[in-house]
Amino acid sequence: MTQLVDDRVLSALLQGRAPPQPEQPVYTTGCWYVRLCQAALSSTVSGTLSSSFAELPPKLVPRALHSLLELPEEIGLVSLRTLAPLIGRLRSRHRQLNLLSIEALAAALHLDAQVYLLTPTPPLQDALAAEGRQAVILA
């Protein structure tokens, strides 16, 4: 089954960790990718995402940043051109979701994917369950 990974799991993958299901395709969303780029590349953003790159051993930083700037081919990214109509249809059933979460929901449905999150996101998890999808919280 396709894996849809959040920005924190994506960060770990770009730093050399294996995906949750190594033999299955890996995707992320545009918003999660943008959020990770902002955190890793902005000198004014400080938090969990940015610290994951800042705390890397110096010899690993260039490879991790290159992977961030040139997302590896094995990590898929569905275009908003594809997801926007589905997001529009889902909005009426999931008004509580922000843009980040509704894009993840639409991508999970489009890809028939299992969603991997590093931390719980109850509104997204509830929406996924309502649509017959599952979120896996990685500890």
N, CA, C and O atoms as CSV, one atom per row, in Angstrom:
chain,resi,resn,atom,element,x,y,z
A,1,MET,N,N,0.844,-1.187,0.000
A,1,MET,CA,C,0.000,0.000,0.000
A,1,MET,C,C,0.887,1.248,0.000
A,1,MET,O,O,1.935,1.271,0.645
A,2,THR,N,N,0.470,2.256,-0.709
A,2,THR,CA,C,1.200,3.514,-0.777
A,2,THR,C,C,1.250,4.167,0.593
A,2,THR,O,O,0.291,4.108,1.362
A,3,GLN,N,N,2.384,4.788,0.885
A,3,GLN,CA,C,2.590,5.495,2.142
A,3,GLN,C,C,2.554,6.991,1.870
A,3,GLN,O,O,3.246,7.479,0.976
A,4,LEU,N,N,1.757,7.714,2.628
A,4,LEU,CA,C,1.730,9.170,2.568
A,4,LEU,C,C,2.335,9.659,3.877
A,4,LEU,O,O,1.777,9.419,4.948
A,5,VAL,N,N,3.480,10.348,3.795
A,5,VAL,CA,C,4.210,10.728,5.008
A,5,VAL,C,C,4.113,12.219,5.264
A,5,VAL,O,O,4.123,13.030,4.338
A,6,ASP,N,N,4.019,12.564,6.552
A,6,ASP,CA,C,3.959,13.972,6.923
A,6,ASP,C,C,5.347,14.597,6.836
A,6,ASP,O,O,6.320,13.918,6.507
A,7,ASP,N,N,5.436,15.887,7.128
A,7,ASP,CA,C,6.693,16.618,6.996
A,7,ASP,C,C,7.782,16.106,7.931
A,7,ASP,O,O,8.959,16.120,7.570
A,8,ARG,N,N,7.417,15.662,9.104
A,8,ARG,CA,C,8.429,15.166,10.047
A,8,ARG,C,C,8.975,13.813,9.602
A,8,ARG,O,O,10.174,13.560,9.715
A,9,VAL,N,N,8.111,12.952,9.104
A,9,VAL,CA,C,8.572,11.664,8.583
A,9,VAL,C,C,9.389,11.913,7.316
A,9,VAL,O,O,10.421,11.274,7.110
A,10,LEU,N,N,8.937,12.833,6.468
A,10,LEU,CA,C,9.694,13.192,5.272
A,10,LEU,C,C,11.086,13.682,5.635
A,10,LEU,O,O,12.064,13.304,4.991
A,11,SER,N,N,11.184,14.513,6.653
A,11,SER,CA,C,12.479,15.003,7.109
A,11,SER,C,C,13.403,13.840,7.466
A,11,SER,O,O,14.572,13.829,7.080
A,12,ALA,N,N,12.886,12.880,8.191
A,12,ALA,CA,C,13.687,11.713,8.573
A,12,ALA,C,C,14.130,10.926,7.336
A,12,ALA,O,O,15.268,10.461,7.273
A,13,LEU,N,N,13.243,10.776,6.364
A,13,LEU,CA,C,13.597,10.057,5.143
A,13,LEU,C,C,14.714,10.775,4.383
A,13,LEU,O,O,15.644,10.140,3.886
A,14,LEU,N,N,14.615,12.094,4.299
A,14,LEU,CA,C,15.619,12.870,3.574
A,14,LEU,C,C,16.964,12.870,4.292
A,14,LEU,O,O,17.999,13.158,3.691
A,15,GLN,N,N,16.939,12.548,5.570
A,15,GLN,CA,C,18.170,12.470,6.351
A,15,GLN,C,C,18.733,11.043,6.384
A,15,GLN,O,O,19.699,10.768,7.096
A,16,GLY,N,N,18.124,10.141,5.609
A,16,GLY,CA,C,18.686,8.813,5.451
A,16,GLY,C,C,17.972,7.683,6.167
A,16,GLY,O,O,18.407,6.536,6.070
A,17,ARG,N,N,16.896,7.962,6.880
A,17,ARG,CA,C,16.165,6.880,7.537
A,17,ARG,C,C,15.284,6.149,6.526
A,17,ARG,O,O,14.887,6.707,5.503
A,18,ALA,N,N,14.995,4.911,6.831
A,18,ALA,CA,C,14.150,4.099,5.952
A,18,ALA,C,C,12.682,4.465,6.145
A,18,ALA,O,O,12.290,4.853,7.246
A,19,PRO,N,N,11.863,4.351,5.101
A,19,PRO,CA,C,10.424,4.593,5.249
A,19,PRO,C,C,9.785,3.519,6.129
A,19,PRO,O,O,10.358,2.446,6.317
A,20,PRO,N,N,8.604,3.807,6.663
A,20,PRO,CA,C,7.927,2.825,7.522
A,20,PRO,C,C,7.755,1.461,6.857
A,20,PRO,O,O,7.943,0.429,7.501
A,21,GLN,N,N,7.403,1.453,5.586
A,21,GLN,CA,C,7.245,0.217,4.804
A,21,GLN,C,C,8.232,0.294,3.639
A,21,GLN,O,O,7.878,0.790,2.570
A,22,PRO,N,N,9.459,-0.186,3.828
A,22,PRO,CA,C,10.518,0.032,2.834
A,22,PRO,C,C,10.205,-0.407,1.402
A,22,PRO,O,O,10.766,0.153,0.460
A,23,GLU,N,N,9.343,-1.374,1.218
A,23,GLU,CA,C,9.066,-1.878,-0.131
A,23,GLU,C,C,7.898,-1.170,-0.817
A,23,GLU,O,O,7.599,-1.461,-1.975
A,24,GLN,N,N,7.238,-0.251,-0.123
A,24,GLN,CA,C,6.049,0.403,-0.661
A,24,GLN,C,C,6.360,1.820,-1.144
A,24,GLN,O,O,7.270,2.461,-0.620
A,25,PRO,N,N,5.613,2.319,-2.142
A,25,PRO,CA,C,5.833,3.681,-2.634
A,25,PRO,C,C,5.601,4.719,-1.534
A,25,PRO,O,O,4.750,4.543,-0.662
A,26,VAL,N,N,6.377,5.803,-1.596
A,26,VAL,CA,C,6.295,6.892,-0.615
A,26,VAL,C,C,5.888,8.180,-1.326
A,26,VAL,O,O,6.445,8.541,-2.362
A,27,TYR,N,N,4.912,8.855,-0.746
A,27,TYR,CA,C,4.462,10.166,-1.226
A,27,TYR,C,C,4.388,11.114,-0.038
A,27,TYR,O,O,4.343,10.691,1.117
A,28,THR,N,N,4.376,12.391,-0.347
A,28,THR,CA,C,4.080,13.415,0.634
A,28,THR,C,C,3.159,14.431,-0.046
A,28,THR,O,O,2.833,14.287,-1.225
A,29,THR,N,N,2.747,15.444,0.691
A,29,THR,CA,C,1.883,16.468,0.097
A,29,THR,C,C,2.689,17.738,-0.163
A,29,THR,O,O,3.770,17.930,0.394
A,30,GLY,N,N,2.152,18.587,-1.005
A,30,GLY,CA,C,2.793,19.862,-1.282
A,30,GLY,C,C,2.939,20.709,-0.038
A,30,GLY,O,O,3.998,21.293,0.193
A,31,CYS,N,N,1.893,20.786,0.768
A,31,CYS,CA,C,1.957,21.606,1.988
A,31,CYS,C,C,2.978,21.065,2.980
A,31,CYS,O,O,3.717,21.839,3.587
A,32,TRP,N,N,3.028,19.756,3.150
A,32,TRP,CA,C,4.027,19.188,4.062
A,32,TRP,C,C,5.432,19.449,3.532
A,32,TRP,O,O,6.337,19.754,4.309
A,33,TYR,N,N,5.625,19.335,2.233
A,33,TYR,CA,C,6.931,19.591,1.634
A,33,TYR,C,C,7.317,21.063,1.790
A,33,TYR,O,O,8.454,21.368,2.151
A,34,VAL,N,N,6.392,21.967,1.524
A,34,VAL,CA,C,6.656,23.395,1.671
A,34,VAL,C,C,6.988,23.720,3.131
A,34,VAL,O,O,7.929,24.466,3.402
A,35,ARG,N,N,6.235,23.172,4.050
A,35,ARG,CA,C,6.474,23.452,5.472
A,35,ARG,C,C,7.874,22.986,5.886
A,35,ARG,O,O,8.558,23.673,6.646
A,36,LEU,N,N,8.298,21.828,5.391
A,36,LEU,CA,C,9.636,21.339,5.712
A,36,LEU,C,C,10.705,22.240,5.080
A,36,LEU,O,O,11.702,22.562,5.727
A,37,CYS,N,N,10.504,22.643,3.829
A,37,CYS,CA,C,11.465,23.556,3.187
A,37,CYS,C,C,11.585,24.861,3.964
A,37,CYS,O,O,12.693,25.342,4.200
A,38,GLN,N,N,10.462,25.430,4.358
A,38,GLN,CA,C,10.488,26.673,5.128
A,38,GLN,C,C,11.259,26.499,6.426
A,38,GLN,O,O,12.069,27.350,6.792
A,39,ALA,N,N,11.011,25.410,7.111
A,39,ALA,CA,C,11.670,25.182,8.402
A,39,ALA,C,C,13.169,24.972,8.235
A,39,ALA,O,O,13.963,25.518,9.002
A,40,ALA,N,N,13.556,24.195,7.249
A,40,ALA,CA,C,14.968,23.852,7.085
A,40,ALA,C,C,15.788,24.983,6.472
A,40,ALA,O,O,16.980,25.107,6.756
A,41,LEU,N,N,15.164,25.803,5.639
A,41,LEU,CA,C,15.920,26.799,4.884
A,41,LEU,C,C,15.779,28.220,5.400
A,41,LEU,O,O,16.511,29.103,4.952
A,42,SER,N,N,14.869,28.468,6.319
A,42,SER,CA,C,14.656,29.814,6.836
A,42,SER,C,C,15.444,30.012,8.123
A,42,SER,O,O,15.392,29.183,9.030
A,43,SER,N,N,16.161,31.103,8.189
A,43,SER,CA,C,16.918,31.388,9.408
A,43,SER,C,C,16.030,31.948,10.513
A,43,SER,O,O,16.468,32.071,11.657
A,44,THR,N,N,14.783,32.289,10.179
A,44,THR,CA,C,13.901,32.867,11.190
A,44,THR,C,C,12.918,31.857,11.779
A,44,THR,O,O,12.214,32.171,12.738
A,45,VAL,N,N,12.863,30.651,11.217
A,45,VAL,CA,C,11.941,29.636,11.720
A,45,VAL,C,C,12.692,28.730,12.689
A,45,VAL,O,O,13.752,28.196,12.362
A,46,SER,N,N,12.131,28.563,13.883
A,46,SER,CA,C,12.767,27.714,14.882
A,46,SER,C,C,11.725,26.767,15.447
A,46,SER,O,O,10.674,27.200,15.918
A,47,GLY,N,N,12.015,25.480,15.400
A,47,GLY,CA,C,11.072,24.503,15.917
A,47,GLY,C,C,11.548,23.093,15.658
A,47,GLY,O,O,12.710,22.867,15.318
A,48,THR,N,N,10.640,22.143,15.823
A,48,THR,CA,C,10.981,20.729,15.680
A,48,THR,C,C,11.512,20.417,14.293
A,48,THR,O,O,12.517,19.719,14.156
A,49,LEU,N,N,10.852,20.922,13.270
A,49,LEU,CA,C,11.291,20.625,11.902
A,49,LEU,C,C,12.656,21.218,11.604
A,49,LEU,O,O,13.523,20.538,11.055
A,50,SER,N,N,12.854,22.469,11.958
A,50,SER,CA,C,14.142,23.111,11.669
A,50,SER,C,C,15.261,22.501,12.503
A,50,SER,O,O,16.386,22.371,12.022
A,51,SER,N,N,14.975,22.130,13.728
A,51,SER,CA,C,16.025,21.572,14.576
A,51,SER,C,C,16.492,20.212,14.079
A,51,SER,O,O,17.635,19.823,14.324
A,52,SER,N,N,15.611,19.474,13.374
A,52,SER,CA,C,16.034,18.170,12.870
A,52,SER,C,C,17.173,18.313,11.863
A,52,SER,O,O,18.030,17.434,11.780
A,53,PHE,N,N,17.196,19.398,11.100
A,53,PHE,CA,C,18.300,19.644,10.175
A,53,PHE,C,C,19.466,20.305,10.900
A,53,PHE,O,O,20.623,19.972,10.641
A,54,ALA,N,N,19.179,21.224,11.793
A,54,ALA,CA,C,20.238,21.932,12.510
A,54,ALA,C,C,21.061,21.004,13.388
A,54,ALA,O,O,22.241,21.262,13.625
A,55,GLU,N,N,20.458,19.932,13.871
A,55,GLU,CA,C,21.149,19.015,14.777
A,55,GLU,C,C,21.875,17.877,14.057
A,55,GLU,O,O,22.474,17.022,14.708
A,56,LEU,N,N,21.829,17.856,12.745
A,56,LEU,CA,C,22.540,16.820,11.993
A,56,LEU,C,C,24.051,16.981,12.152
A,56,LEU,O,O,24.548,18.101,12.281
A,57,PRO,N,N,24.780,15.867,12.142
A,57,PRO,CA,C,26.244,15.988,12.096
A,57,PRO,C,C,26.635,16.759,10.835
A,57,PRO,O,O,26.035,16.559,9.779
A,58,PRO,N,N,27.627,17.630,10.933
A,58,PRO,CA,C,27.994,18.481,9.792
A,58,PRO,C,C,28.219,17.737,8.481
A,58,PRO,O,O,27.908,18.269,7.415
A,59,LYS,N,N,28.750,16.520,8.535
A,59,LYS,CA,C,29.020,15.798,7.286
A,59,LYS,C,C,27.745,15.330,6.584
A,59,LYS,O,O,27.782,15.030,5.390
A,60,LEU,N,N,26.602,15.259,7.307
A,60,LEU,CA,C,25.342,14.817,6.710
A,60,LEU,C,C,24.479,15.961,6.189
A,60,LEU,O,O,23.538,15.732,5.429
A,61,VAL,N,N,24.791,17.183,6.592
A,61,VAL,CA,C,23.963,18.335,6.219
A,61,VAL,C,C,23.888,18.533,4.702
A,61,VAL,O,O,22.786,18.689,4.176
A,62,PRO,N,N,25.007,18.534,3.981
A,62,PRO,CA,C,24.899,18.770,2.529
A,62,PRO,C,C,23.998,17.759,1.820
A,62,PRO,O,O,23.198,18.143,0.967
A,63,ARG,N,N,24.114,16.484,2.157
A,63,ARG,CA,C,23.280,15.469,1.502
A,63,ARG,C,C,21.804,15.659,1.847
A,63,ARG,O,O,20.939,15.540,0.980
A,64,ALA,N,N,21.521,15.953,3.109
A,64,ALA,CA,C,20.134,16.145,3.530
A,64,ALA,C,C,19.530,17.372,2.853
A,64,ALA,O,O,18.387,17.329,2.398
A,65,LEU,N,N,20.284,18.458,2.783
A,65,LEU,CA,C,19.768,19.668,2.129
A,65,LEU,C,C,19.609,19.457,0.629
A,65,LEU,O,O,18.649,19.951,0.038
A,66,HIS,N,N,20.528,18.734,0.004
A,66,HIS,CA,C,20.379,18.430,-1.421
A,66,HIS,C,C,19.099,17.623,-1.654
A,66,HIS,O,O,18.357,17.887,-2.600
A,67,SER,N,N,18.844,16.640,-0.786
A,67,SER,CA,C,17.620,15.835,-0.921
A,67,SER,C,C,16.380,16.693,-0.725
A,67,SER,O,O,15.351,16.462,-1.360
A,68,LEU,N,N,16.478,17.676,0.149
A,68,LEU,CA,C,15.345,18.571,0.372
A,68,LEU,C,C,15.107,19.452,-0.863
A,68,LEU,O,O,13.969,19.626,-1.299
A,69,LEU,N,N,16.174,19.994,-1.409
A,69,LEU,CA,C,16.046,20.904,-2.553
A,69,LEU,C,C,15.718,20.175,-3.847
A,69,LEU,O,O,15.059,20.733,-4.725
A,70,GLU,N,N,16.166,18.953,-3.968
A,70,GLU,CA,C,15.898,18.113,-5.142
A,70,GLU,C,C,15.219,16.851,-4.641
A,70,GLU,O,O,15.857,15.805,-4.520
A,71,LEU,N,N,13.933,16.943,-4.350
A,71,LEU,CA,C,13.206,15.821,-3.780
A,71,LEU,C,C,13.495,14.560,-4.586
A,71,LEU,O,O,13.268,14.538,-5.795
A,72,PRO,N,N,13.993,13.507,-3.931
A,72,PRO,CA,C,14.333,12.282,-4.663
A,72,PRO,C,C,13.150,11.728,-5.450
A,72,PRO,O,O,12.000,11.841,-5.025
A,73,GLU,N,N,13.443,11.131,-6.592
A,73,GLU,CA,C,12.413,10.565,-7.462
A,73,GLU,C,C,11.546,9.533,-6.755
A,73,GLU,O,O,10.372,9.379,-7.090
A,74,GLU,N,N,12.106,8.829,-5.788
A,74,GLU,CA,C,11.334,7.791,-5.104
A,74,GLU,C,C,10.315,8.350,-4.109
A,74,GLU,O,O,9.554,7.595,-3.504
A,75,ILE,N,N,10.305,9.669,-3.943
A,75,ILE,CA,C,9.285,10.304,-3.101
A,75,ILE,C,C,8.331,11.051,-4.020
A,75,ILE,O,O,8.695,12.047,-4.646
A,76,GLY,N,N,7.108,10.553,-4.086
A,76,GLY,CA,C,6.114,11.138,-4.969
A,76,GLY,C,C,5.441,12.354,-4.354
A,76,GLY,O,O,5.403,12.518,-3.134
A,77,LEU,N,N,4.916,13.194,-5.218
A,77,LEU,CA,C,4.234,14.417,-4.809
A,77,LEU,C,C,3.094,14.632,-5.800
A,77,LEU,O,O,3.340,14.852,-6.986
A,78,VAL,N,N,1.865,14.571,-5.333
A,78,VAL,CA,C,0.707,14.734,-6.211
A,78,VAL,C,C,0.436,16.223,-6.408
A,78,VAL,O,O,0.390,16.989,-5.445
A,79,SER,N,N,0.261,16.614,-7.645
A,79,SER,CA,C,0.007,18.009,-7.986
A,79,SER,C,C,-1.334,18.491,-7.447
A,79,SER,O,O,-2.305,17.737,-7.384
A,80,LEU,N,N,-1.367,19.759,-7.063
A,80,LEU,CA,C,-2.648,20.361,-6.675
A,80,LEU,C,C,-3.604,20.430,-7.861
A,80,LEU,O,O,-4.818,20.509,-7.674
A,81,ARG,N,N,-3.073,20.401,-9.064
A,81,ARG,CA,C,-3.930,20.335,-10.253
A,81,ARG,C,C,-4.817,19.091,-10.177
A,81,ARG,O,O,-5.977,19.117,-10.586
A,82,THR,N,N,-4.261,18.019,-9.654
A,82,THR,CA,C,-5.002,16.767,-9.496
A,82,THR,C,C,-5.879,16.790,-8.249
A,82,THR,O,O,-7.018,16.325,-8.278
A,83,LEU,N,N,-5.350,17.329,-7.159
A,83,LEU,CA,C,-6.062,17.250,-5.877
A,83,LEU,C,C,-7.126,18.327,-5.665
A,83,LEU,O,O,-8.080,18.101,-4.920
A,84,ALA,N,N,-6.986,19.483,-6.297
A,84,ALA,CA,C,-7.898,20.598,-6.026
A,84,ALA,C,C,-9.376,20.239,-6.187
A,84,ALA,O,O,-10.166,20.583,-5.308
A,85,PRO,N,N,-9.795,19.559,-7.273
A,85,PRO,CA,C,-11.213,19.212,-7.373
A,85,PRO,C,C,-11.680,18.294,-6.241
A,85,PRO,O,O,-12.796,18.438,-5.741
A,86,LEU,N,N,-10.835,17.365,-5.846
A,86,LEU,CA,C,-11.186,16.469,-4.748
A,86,LEU,C,C,-11.243,17.239,-3.430
A,86,LEU,O,O,-12.136,17.009,-2.615
A,87,ILE,N,N,-10.303,18.143,-3.221
A,87,ILE,CA,C,-10.341,18.984,-2.018
A,87,ILE,C,C,-11.645,19.766,-1.979
A,87,ILE,O,O,-12.281,19.870,-0.930
A,88,GLY,N,N,-12.044,20.318,-3.126
A,88,GLY,CA,C,-13.305,21.057,-3.188
A,88,GLY,C,C,-14.496,20.202,-2.790
A,88,GLY,O,O,-15.382,20.663,-2.071
A,89,ARG,N,N,-14.521,18.955,-3.257
A,89,ARG,CA,C,-15.635,18.058,-2.910
A,89,ARG,C,C,-15.582,17.642,-1.440
A,89,ARG,O,O,-16.624,17.499,-0.801
A,90,LEU,N,N,-14.394,17.448,-0.907
A,90,LEU,CA,C,-14.248,17.003,0.485
A,90,LEU,C,C,-14.570,18.111,1.489
A,90,LEU,O,O,-14.961,17.832,2.622
A,91,ARG,N,N,-14.406,19.355,1.073
A,91,ARG,CA,C,-14.583,20.480,1.998
A,91,ARG,C,C,-15.956,20.469,2.662
A,91,ARG,O,O,-16.060,20.801,3.843
A,92,SER,N,N,-16.997,20.102,1.949
A,92,SER,CA,C,-18.347,20.138,2.534
A,92,SER,C,C,-18.502,19.120,3.665
A,92,SER,O,O,-19.308,19.325,4.573
A,93,ARG,N,N,-17.738,18.026,3.620
A,93,ARG,CA,C,-17.823,17.009,4.674
A,93,ARG,C,C,-16.800,17.223,5.784
A,93,ARG,O,O,-16.936,16.661,6.871
A,94,HIS,N,N,-15.781,18.029,5.517
A,94,HIS,CA,C,-14.686,18.165,6.479
A,94,HIS,C,C,-14.307,19.637,6.655
A,94,HIS,O,O,-13.170,20.033,6.399
A,95,ARG,N,N,-15.262,20.422,7.088
A,95,ARG,CA,C,-15.055,21.868,7.247
A,95,ARG,C,C,-14.027,22.208,8.328
A,95,ARG,O,O,-13.431,23.284,8.301
A,96,GLN,N,N,-13.821,21.299,9.271
A,96,GLN,CA,C,-12.916,21.559,10.389
A,96,GLN,C,C,-11.438,21.476,9.998
A,96,GLN,O,O,-10.574,21.907,10.763
A,97,LEU,N,N,-11.143,20.934,8.834
A,97,LEU,CA,C,-9.751,20.732,8.441
A,97,LEU,C,C,-9.121,21.998,7.859
A,97,LEU,O,O,-9.755,22.731,7.099
A,98,ASN,N,N,-7.869,22.239,8.229
A,98,ASN,CA,C,-7.125,23.329,7.608
A,98,ASN,C,C,-6.608,22.858,6.244
A,98,ASN,O,O,-6.794,21.698,5.878
A,99,LEU,N,N,-5.970,23.741,5.505
A,99,LEU,CA,C,-5.500,23.403,4.162
A,99,LEU,C,C,-4.500,22.245,4.191
A,99,LEU,O,O,-4.551,21.354,3.343
A,100,LEU,N,N,-3.606,22.264,5.154
A,100,LEU,CA,C,-2.608,21.200,5.277
A,100,LEU,C,C,-3.275,19.837,5.418
A,100,LEU,O,O,-2.892,18.878,4.748
A,101,SER,N,N,-4.266,19.757,6.286
A,101,SER,CA,C,-4.927,18.471,6.547
A,101,SER,C,C,-5.853,18.040,5.426
A,101,SER,O,O,-5.930,16.852,5.115
A,102,ILE,N,N,-6.557,18.978,4.813
A,102,ILE,CA,C,-7.472,18.557,3.754
A,102,ILE,C,C,-6.695,18.126,2.502
A,102,ILE,O,O,-7.151,17.262,1.754
A,103,GLU,N,N,-5.530,18.726,2.279
A,103,GLU,CA,C,-4.695,18.248,1.177
A,103,GLU,C,C,-4.214,16.824,1.474
A,103,GLU,O,O,-4.187,15.977,0.581
A,104,ALA,N,N,-3.838,16.563,2.724
A,104,ALA,CA,C,-3.405,15.218,3.104
A,104,ALA,C,C,-4.549,14.217,2.942
A,104,ALA,O,O,-4.339,13.108,2.452
A,105,LEU,N,N,-5.742,14.601,3.346
A,105,LEU,CA,C,-6.904,13.724,3.186
A,105,LEU,C,C,-7.148,13.424,1.710
A,105,LEU,O,O,-7.348,12.270,1.332
A,106,ALA,N,N,-7.132,14.459,0.881
A,106,ALA,CA,C,-7.356,14.268,-0.562
A,106,ALA,C,C,-6.266,13.396,-1.175
A,106,ALA,O,O,-6.559,12.528,-1.996
A,107,ALA,N,N,-5.024,13.616,-0.788
A,107,ALA,CA,C,-3.923,12.803,-1.323
A,107,ALA,C,C,-4.070,11.348,-0.885
A,107,ALA,O,O,-3.832,10.436,-1.677
A,108,ALA,N,N,-4.458,11.126,0.363
A,108,ALA,CA,C,-4.644,9.754,0.850
A,108,ALA,C,C,-5.735,9.040,0.059
A,108,ALA,O,O,-5.591,7.867,-0.287
A,109,LEU,N,N,-6.818,9.744,-0.223
A,109,LEU,CA,C,-7.903,9.140,-0.998
A,109,LEU,C,C,-7.467,8.909,-2.448
A,109,LEU,O,O,-7.699,7.835,-3.003
A,110,HIS,N,N,-6.847,9.897,-3.049
A,110,HIS,CA,C,-6.404,9.783,-4.443
A,110,HIS,C,C,-5.419,8.629,-4.624
A,110,HIS,O,O,-5.486,7.888,-5.605
A,111,LEU,N,N,-4.506,8.488,-3.665
A,111,LEU,CA,C,-3.453,7.469,-3.762
A,111,LEU,C,C,-3.841,6.129,-3.151
A,111,LEU,O,O,-3.109,5.147,-3.274
A,112,ASP,N,N,-4.998,6.093,-2.491
A,112,ASP,CA,C,-5.384,4.913,-1.709
A,112,ASP,C,C,-4.250,4.574,-0.742
A,112,ASP,O,O,-3.778,3.438,-0.687
A,113,ALA,N,N,-3.827,5.578,0.013
A,113,ALA,CA,C,-2.635,5.481,0.849
A,113,ALA,C,C,-2.963,5.395,2.329
A,113,ALA,O,O,-4.015,5.832,2.794
A,114,GLN,N,N,-2.021,4.815,3.040
A,114,GLN,CA,C,-2.023,4.844,4.489
A,114,GLN,C,C,-1.172,6.055,4.880
A,114,GLN,O,O,-0.105,6.275,4.307
A,115,VAL,N,N,-1.640,6.838,5.850
A,115,VAL,CA,C,-0.962,8.072,6.238
A,115,VAL,C,C,-0.094,7.814,7.464
A,115,VAL,O,O,-0.544,7.235,8.453
A,116,TYR,N,N,1.153,8.254,7.379
A,116,TYR,CA,C,2.098,8.109,8.490
A,116,TYR,C,C,2.394,9.484,9.063
A,116,TYR,O,O,2.860,10.382,8.361
A,117,LEU,N,N,2.111,9.632,10.362
A,117,LEU,CA,C,2.309,10.880,11.083
A,117,LEU,C,C,3.277,10.639,12.237
A,117,LEU,O,O,3.259,9.580,12.863
A,118,LEU,N,N,4.113,11.625,12.509
A,118,LEU,CA,C,5.006,11.480,13.649
A,118,LEU,C,C,4.296,11.853,14.947
A,118,LEU,O,O,4.613,11.316,16.009
A,119,THR,N,N,3.347,12.762,14.860
A,119,THR,CA,C,2.577,13.143,16.049
A,119,THR,C,C,1.086,13.089,15.703
A,119,THR,O,O,0.703,13.297,14.552
A,120,PRO,N,N,0.261,12.813,16.695
A,120,PRO,CA,C,-1.183,12.752,16.440
A,120,PRO,C,C,-1.721,14.079,15.900
A,120,PRO,O,O,-1.288,15.159,16.301
A,121,THR,N,N,-2.662,13.962,14.995
A,121,THR,CA,C,-3.388,15.107,14.441
A,121,THR,C,C,-4.862,14.703,14.423
A,121,THR,O,O,-5.379,14.282,13.388
A,122,PRO,N,N,-5.541,14.830,15.570
A,122,PRO,CA,C,-6.904,14.295,15.688
A,122,PRO,C,C,-7.880,14.701,14.587
A,122,PRO,O,O,-8.603,13.832,14.100
A,123,PRO,N,N,-7.949,15.975,14.159
A,123,PRO,CA,C,-8.916,16.284,13.096
A,123,PRO,C,C,-8.641,15.508,11.805
A,123,PRO,O,O,-9.569,15.004,11.173
A,124,LEU,N,N,-7.379,15.413,11.418
A,124,LEU,CA,C,-7.019,14.648,10.218
A,124,LEU,C,C,-7.306,13.166,10.427
A,124,LEU,O,O,-7.857,12.515,9.539
A,125,GLN,N,N,-6.948,12.635,11.566
A,125,GLN,CA,C,-7.191,11.222,11.853
A,125,GLN,C,C,-8.685,10.909,11.804
A,125,GLN,O,O,-9.085,9.883,11.255
A,126,ASP,N,N,-9.503,11.779,12.371
A,126,ASP,CA,C,-10.954,11.575,12.341
A,126,ASP,C,C,-11.491,11.612,10.915
A,126,ASP,O,O,-12.328,10.791,10.539
A,127,ALA,N,N,-11.007,12.570,10.121
A,127,ALA,CA,C,-11.458,12.684,8.730
A,127,ALA,C,C,-11.020,11.468,7.923
A,127,ALA,O,O,-11.788,10.956,7.108
A,128,LEU,N,N,-9.801,11.004,8.140
A,128,LEU,CA,C,-9.329,9.804,7.447
A,128,LEU,C,C,-10.210,8.611,7.793
A,128,LEU,O,O,-10.612,7.853,6.911
A,129,ALA,N,N,-10.504,8.448,9.065
A,129,ALA,CA,C,-11.352,7.329,9.497
A,129,ALA,C,C,-12.738,7.430,8.869
A,129,ALA,O,O,-13.303,6.423,8.442
A,130,ALA,N,N,-13.287,8.644,8.812
A,130,ALA,CA,C,-14.613,8.832,8.219
A,130,ALA,C,C,-14.624,8.473,6.736
A,130,ALA,O,O,-15.659,8.091,6.190
A,131,GLU,N,N,-13.468,8.596,6.089
A,131,GLU,CA,C,-13.346,8.281,4.664
A,131,GLU,C,C,-12.785,6.880,4.424
A,131,GLU,O,O,-12.462,6.522,3.292
A,132,GLY,N,N,-12.670,6.091,5.492
A,132,GLY,CA,C,-12.218,4.704,5.339
A,132,GLY,C,C,-10.711,4.551,5.181
A,132,GLY,O,O,-10.247,3.546,4.644
A,133,ARG,N,N,-9.951,5.523,5.636
A,133,ARG,CA,C,-8.481,5.448,5.573
A,133,ARG,C,C,-7.930,5.421,6.987
A,133,ARG,O,O,-8.640,5.674,7.961
A,134,GLN,N,N,-6.647,5.108,7.071
A,134,GLN,CA,C,-6.028,4.947,8.373
A,134,GLN,C,C,-4.801,5.832,8.486
A,134,GLN,O,O,-4.065,6.040,7.521
A,135,ALA,N,N,-4.604,6.347,9.690
A,135,ALA,CA,C,-3.359,7.060,10.022
A,135,ALA,C,C,-2.586,6.195,11.002
A,135,ALA,O,O,-3.158,5.613,11.924
A,136,VAL,N,N,-1.297,6.120,10.794
A,136,VAL,CA,C,-0.413,5.400,11.704
A,136,VAL,C,C,0.476,6.444,12.372
A,136,VAL,O,O,1.157,7.215,11.696
A,137,ILE,N,N,0.464,6.461,13.693
A,137,ILE,CA,C,1.300,7.383,14.441
A,137,ILE,C,C,2.606,6.661,14.749
A,137,ILE,O,O,2.617,5.623,15.410
A,138,LEU,N,N,3.699,7.224,14.261
A,138,LEU,CA,C,5.016,6.627,14.507
A,138,LEU,C,C,5.597,7.242,15.775
A,138,LEU,O,O,5.566,8.459,15.964
A,139,ALA,N,N,6.114,6.404,16.617
A,139,ALA,CA,C,6.681,6.916,17.875
A,139,ALA,C,C,8.179,6.990,17.795
A,139,ALA,O,O,8.829,7.397,18.758
